[in-house]
PDB file of C-alpha atoms in Angstrom:
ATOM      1  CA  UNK A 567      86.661   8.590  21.306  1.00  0.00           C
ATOM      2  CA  UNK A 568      85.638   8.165  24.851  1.00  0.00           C
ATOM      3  CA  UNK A 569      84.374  11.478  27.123  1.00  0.00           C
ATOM      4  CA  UNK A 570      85.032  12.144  30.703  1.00  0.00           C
ATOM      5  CA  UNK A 571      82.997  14.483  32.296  1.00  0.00           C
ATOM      6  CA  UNK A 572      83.984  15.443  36.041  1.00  0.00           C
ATOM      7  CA  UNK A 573      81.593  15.530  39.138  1.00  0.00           C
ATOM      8  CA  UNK A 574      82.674  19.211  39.709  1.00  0.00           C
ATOM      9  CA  UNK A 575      81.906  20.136  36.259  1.00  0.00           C
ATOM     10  CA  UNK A 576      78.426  18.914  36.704  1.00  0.00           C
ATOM     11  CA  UNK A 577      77.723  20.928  40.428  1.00  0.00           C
ATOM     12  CA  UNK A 578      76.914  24.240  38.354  1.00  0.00           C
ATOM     13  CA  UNK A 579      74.079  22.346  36.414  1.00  0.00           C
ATOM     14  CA  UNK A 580      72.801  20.678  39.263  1.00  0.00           C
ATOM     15  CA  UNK A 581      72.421  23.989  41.356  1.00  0.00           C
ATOM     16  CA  UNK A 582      71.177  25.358  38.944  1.00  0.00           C
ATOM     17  CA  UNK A 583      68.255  22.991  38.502  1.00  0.00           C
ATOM     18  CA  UNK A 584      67.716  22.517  42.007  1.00  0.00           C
ATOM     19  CA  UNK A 585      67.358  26.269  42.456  1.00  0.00           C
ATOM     20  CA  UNK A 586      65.051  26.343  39.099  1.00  0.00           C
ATOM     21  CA  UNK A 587      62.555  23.623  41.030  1.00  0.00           C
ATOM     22  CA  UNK A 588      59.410  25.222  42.507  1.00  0.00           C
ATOM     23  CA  UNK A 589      58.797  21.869  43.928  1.00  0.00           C
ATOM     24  CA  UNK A 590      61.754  22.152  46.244  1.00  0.00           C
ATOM     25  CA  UNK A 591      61.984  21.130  49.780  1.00  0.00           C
ATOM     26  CA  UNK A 592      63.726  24.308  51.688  1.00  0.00           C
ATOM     27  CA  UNK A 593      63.733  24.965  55.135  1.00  0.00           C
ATOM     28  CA  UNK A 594      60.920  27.599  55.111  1.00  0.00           C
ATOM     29  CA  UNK A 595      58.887  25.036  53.828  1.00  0.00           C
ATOM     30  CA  UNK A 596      59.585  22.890  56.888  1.00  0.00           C
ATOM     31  CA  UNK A 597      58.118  23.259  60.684  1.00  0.00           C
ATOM     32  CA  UNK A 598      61.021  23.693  62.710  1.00  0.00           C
ATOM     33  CA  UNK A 599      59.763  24.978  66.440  1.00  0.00           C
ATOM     34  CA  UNK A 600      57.888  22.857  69.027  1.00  0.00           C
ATOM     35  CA  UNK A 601      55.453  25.429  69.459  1.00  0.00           C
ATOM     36  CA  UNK A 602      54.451  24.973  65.324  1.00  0.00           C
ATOM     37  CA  UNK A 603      54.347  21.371  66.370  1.00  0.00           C
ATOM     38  CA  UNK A 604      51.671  22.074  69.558  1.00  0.00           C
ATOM     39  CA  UNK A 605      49.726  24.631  67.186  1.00  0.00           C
ATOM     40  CA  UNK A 606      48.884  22.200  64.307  1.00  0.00           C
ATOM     41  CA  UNK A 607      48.563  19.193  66.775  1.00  0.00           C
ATOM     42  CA  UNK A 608      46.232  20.650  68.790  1.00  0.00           C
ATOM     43  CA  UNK A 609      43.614  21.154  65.774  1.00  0.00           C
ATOM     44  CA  UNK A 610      41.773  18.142  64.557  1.00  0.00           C
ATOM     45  CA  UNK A 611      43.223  15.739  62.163  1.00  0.00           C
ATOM     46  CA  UNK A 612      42.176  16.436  58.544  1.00  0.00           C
ATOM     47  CA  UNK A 613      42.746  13.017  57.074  1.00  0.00           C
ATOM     48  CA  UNK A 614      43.841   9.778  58.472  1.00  0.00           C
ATOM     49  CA  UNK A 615      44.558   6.151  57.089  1.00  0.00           C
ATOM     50  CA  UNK A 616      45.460   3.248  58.566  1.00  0.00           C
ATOM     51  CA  UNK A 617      49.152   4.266  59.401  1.00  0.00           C
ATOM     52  CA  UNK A 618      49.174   7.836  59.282  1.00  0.00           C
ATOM     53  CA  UNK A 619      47.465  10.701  60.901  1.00  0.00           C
ATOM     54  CA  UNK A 620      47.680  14.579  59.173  1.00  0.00           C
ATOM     55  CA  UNK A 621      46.824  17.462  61.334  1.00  0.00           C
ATOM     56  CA  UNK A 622      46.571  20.569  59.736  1.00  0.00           C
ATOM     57  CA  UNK A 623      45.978  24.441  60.956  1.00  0.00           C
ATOM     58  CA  UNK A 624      46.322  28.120  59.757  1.00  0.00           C
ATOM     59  CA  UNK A 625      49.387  29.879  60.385  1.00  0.00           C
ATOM     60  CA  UNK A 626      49.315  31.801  63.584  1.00  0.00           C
ATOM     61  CA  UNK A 627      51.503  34.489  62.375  1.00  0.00           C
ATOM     62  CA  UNK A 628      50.164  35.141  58.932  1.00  0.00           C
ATOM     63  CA  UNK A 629      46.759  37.315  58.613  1.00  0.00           C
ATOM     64  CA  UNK A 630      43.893  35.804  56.529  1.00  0.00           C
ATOM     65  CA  UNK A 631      44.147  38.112  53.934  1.00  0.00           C
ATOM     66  CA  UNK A 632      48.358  37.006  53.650  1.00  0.00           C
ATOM     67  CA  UNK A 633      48.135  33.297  51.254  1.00  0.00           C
ATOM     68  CA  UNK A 634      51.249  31.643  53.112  1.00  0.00           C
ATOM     69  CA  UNK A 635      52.619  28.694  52.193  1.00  0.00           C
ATOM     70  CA  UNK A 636      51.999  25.068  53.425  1.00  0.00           C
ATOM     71  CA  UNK A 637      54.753  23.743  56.014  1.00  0.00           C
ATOM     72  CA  UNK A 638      55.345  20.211  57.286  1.00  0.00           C
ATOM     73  CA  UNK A 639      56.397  19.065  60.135  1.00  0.00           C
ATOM     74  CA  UNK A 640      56.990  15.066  60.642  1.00  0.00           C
ATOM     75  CA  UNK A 641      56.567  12.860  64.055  1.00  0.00           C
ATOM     76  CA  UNK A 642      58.144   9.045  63.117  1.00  0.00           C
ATOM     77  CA  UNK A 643      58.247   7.408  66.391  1.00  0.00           C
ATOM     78  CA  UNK A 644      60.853   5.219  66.815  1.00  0.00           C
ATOM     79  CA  UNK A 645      58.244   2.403  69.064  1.00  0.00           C
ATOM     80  CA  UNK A 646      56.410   2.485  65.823  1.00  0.00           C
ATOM     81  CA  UNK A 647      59.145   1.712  63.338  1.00  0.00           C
ATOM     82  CA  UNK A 648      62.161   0.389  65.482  1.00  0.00           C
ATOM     83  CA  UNK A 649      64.619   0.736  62.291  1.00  0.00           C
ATOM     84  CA  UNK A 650      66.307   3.666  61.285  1.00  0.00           C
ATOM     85  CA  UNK A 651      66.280   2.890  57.696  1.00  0.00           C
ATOM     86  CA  UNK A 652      62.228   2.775  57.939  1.00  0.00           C
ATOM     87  CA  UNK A 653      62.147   6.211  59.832  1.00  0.00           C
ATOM     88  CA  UNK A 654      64.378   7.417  57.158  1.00  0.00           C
ATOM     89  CA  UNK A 655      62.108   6.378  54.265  1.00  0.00           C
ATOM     90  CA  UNK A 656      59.114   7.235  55.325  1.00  0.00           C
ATOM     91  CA  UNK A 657      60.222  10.730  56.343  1.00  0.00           C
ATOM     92  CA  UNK A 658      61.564  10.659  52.262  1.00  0.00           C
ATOM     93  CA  UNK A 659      58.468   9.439  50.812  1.00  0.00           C
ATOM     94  CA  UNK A 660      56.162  12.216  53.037  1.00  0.00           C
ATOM     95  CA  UNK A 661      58.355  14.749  52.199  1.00  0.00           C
ATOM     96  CA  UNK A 662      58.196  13.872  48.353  1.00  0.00           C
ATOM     97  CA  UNK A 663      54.284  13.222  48.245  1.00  0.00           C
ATOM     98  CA  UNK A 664      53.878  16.753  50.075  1.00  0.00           C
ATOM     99  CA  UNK A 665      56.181  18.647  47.700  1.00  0.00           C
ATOM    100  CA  UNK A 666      54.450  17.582  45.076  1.00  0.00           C
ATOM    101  CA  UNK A 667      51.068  17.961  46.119  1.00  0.00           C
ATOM    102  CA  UNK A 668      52.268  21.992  47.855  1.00  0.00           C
ATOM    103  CA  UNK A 669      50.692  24.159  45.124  1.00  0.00           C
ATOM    104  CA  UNK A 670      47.368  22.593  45.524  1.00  0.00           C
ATOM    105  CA  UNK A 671      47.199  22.822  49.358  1.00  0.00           C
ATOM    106  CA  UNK A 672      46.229  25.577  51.508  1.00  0.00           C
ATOM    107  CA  UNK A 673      48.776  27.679  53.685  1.00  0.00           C
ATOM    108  CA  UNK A 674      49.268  26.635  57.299  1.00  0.00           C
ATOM    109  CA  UNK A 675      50.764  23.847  59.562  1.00  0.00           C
ATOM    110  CA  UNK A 676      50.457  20.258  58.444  1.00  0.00           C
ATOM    111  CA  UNK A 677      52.236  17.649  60.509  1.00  0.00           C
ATOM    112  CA  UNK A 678      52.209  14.054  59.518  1.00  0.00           C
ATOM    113  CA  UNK A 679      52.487  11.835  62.399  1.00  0.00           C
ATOM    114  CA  UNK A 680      52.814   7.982  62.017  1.00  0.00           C
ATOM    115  CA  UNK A 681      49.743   6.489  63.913  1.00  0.00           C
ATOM    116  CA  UNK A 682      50.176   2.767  63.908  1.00  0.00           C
ATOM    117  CA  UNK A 683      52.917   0.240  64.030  1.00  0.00           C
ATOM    118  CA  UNK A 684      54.570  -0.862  60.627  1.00  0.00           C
ATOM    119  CA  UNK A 685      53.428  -4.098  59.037  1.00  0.00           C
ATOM    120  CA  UNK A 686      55.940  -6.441  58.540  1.00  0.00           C
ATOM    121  CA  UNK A 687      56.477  -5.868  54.214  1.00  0.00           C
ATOM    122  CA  UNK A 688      59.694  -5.291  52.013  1.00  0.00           C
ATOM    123  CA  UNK A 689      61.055  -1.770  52.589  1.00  0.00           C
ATOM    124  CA  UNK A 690      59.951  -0.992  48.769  1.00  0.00           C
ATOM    125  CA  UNK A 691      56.079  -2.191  49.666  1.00  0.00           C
ATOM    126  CA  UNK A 692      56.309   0.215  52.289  1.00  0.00           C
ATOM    127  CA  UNK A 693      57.229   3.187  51.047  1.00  0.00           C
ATOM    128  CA  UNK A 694      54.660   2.295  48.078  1.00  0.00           C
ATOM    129  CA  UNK A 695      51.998   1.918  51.041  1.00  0.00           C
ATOM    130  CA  UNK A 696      52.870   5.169  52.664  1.00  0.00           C
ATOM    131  CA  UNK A 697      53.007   6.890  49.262  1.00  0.00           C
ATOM    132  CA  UNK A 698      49.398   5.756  48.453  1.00  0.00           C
ATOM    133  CA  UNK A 699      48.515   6.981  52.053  1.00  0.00           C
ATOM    134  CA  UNK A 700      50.144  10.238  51.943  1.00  0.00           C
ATOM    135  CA  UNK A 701      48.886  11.229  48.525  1.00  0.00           C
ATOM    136  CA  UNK A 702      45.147  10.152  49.355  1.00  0.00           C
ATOM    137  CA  UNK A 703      45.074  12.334  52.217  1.00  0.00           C
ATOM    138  CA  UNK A 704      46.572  14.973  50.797  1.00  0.00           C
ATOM    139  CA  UNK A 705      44.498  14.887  48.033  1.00  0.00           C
ATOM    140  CA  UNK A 706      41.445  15.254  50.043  1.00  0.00           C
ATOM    141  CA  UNK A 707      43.070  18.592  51.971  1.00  0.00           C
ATOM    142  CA  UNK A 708      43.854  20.107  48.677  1.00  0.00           C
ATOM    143  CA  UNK A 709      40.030  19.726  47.584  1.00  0.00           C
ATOM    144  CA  UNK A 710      38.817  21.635  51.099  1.00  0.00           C
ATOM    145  CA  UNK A 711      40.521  24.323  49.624  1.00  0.00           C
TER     146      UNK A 711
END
């Protein structure tokens, strides 16, 4: 006996386990304004490695007594990493090393900005390279806590 199950009948169960995620990657979670942008670039970088840079400041907006939540904001140049399809995966790995790391960090602007040109490795040995990157820095913002 063989079993067909339809794309559409799986959509309810995927919504519903994407909305179930607290490690999700929604638009408030993102920096969307230039003037976010100028806020947390104009504060002093909290971790760098040898391809990225991570500035990070408090929320403007929110009062110090008011825990907000951590935001990111990405700058890829493209005279860094002339492809698309790098641009595009390292703006997927950052996003997944900061949603995972977004409980343990404190509230405010972060912006990862890609500092250096790319080496010339696979596509999968550089995502694993920014990965390592990312979570390292990360890491060490979460323990300044």
């Amino acid at each position: 006996m063989v079993f067909c199950i339809r794309f559409r009948d799986l959509r309810p169960l995927k919504e519903a386990i994407l909305a179930s995620s607290s490690l999700s990657f929604s638009r408030k979670l993102r920096l969307l304004s230039p003037e976010q942008f100028a806020v947390a670039l104009r504060s002093r970088p909290v971790g760098r490695s040898p391809l990225l840079t991570f500035h990070w400041c408090k929320s403007p907006t929110v009062e110090a007594t008011d825990n907000c939540q951590p935001k990111l904001g990405l700058i890829i140049p493209k005279r860094l990493a002339r492809l698309s399809v790098q641009r595009n995966a390292i703006k997927r790995v950052l996003r997944e090393s900061f949603r995972h790391q977004q409980s343990k960090l404190p509230g405010g602007y972060y912006v990862a900005r890609l500092a250096a040109p790319l080496p010339t490795v696979s596509l999968t040995e550089l995502k694993r390279l920014i990965r390592q990157q990312a979570d390292s820095i990360l890491i060490k913002a979460s323990l300044k806590k």
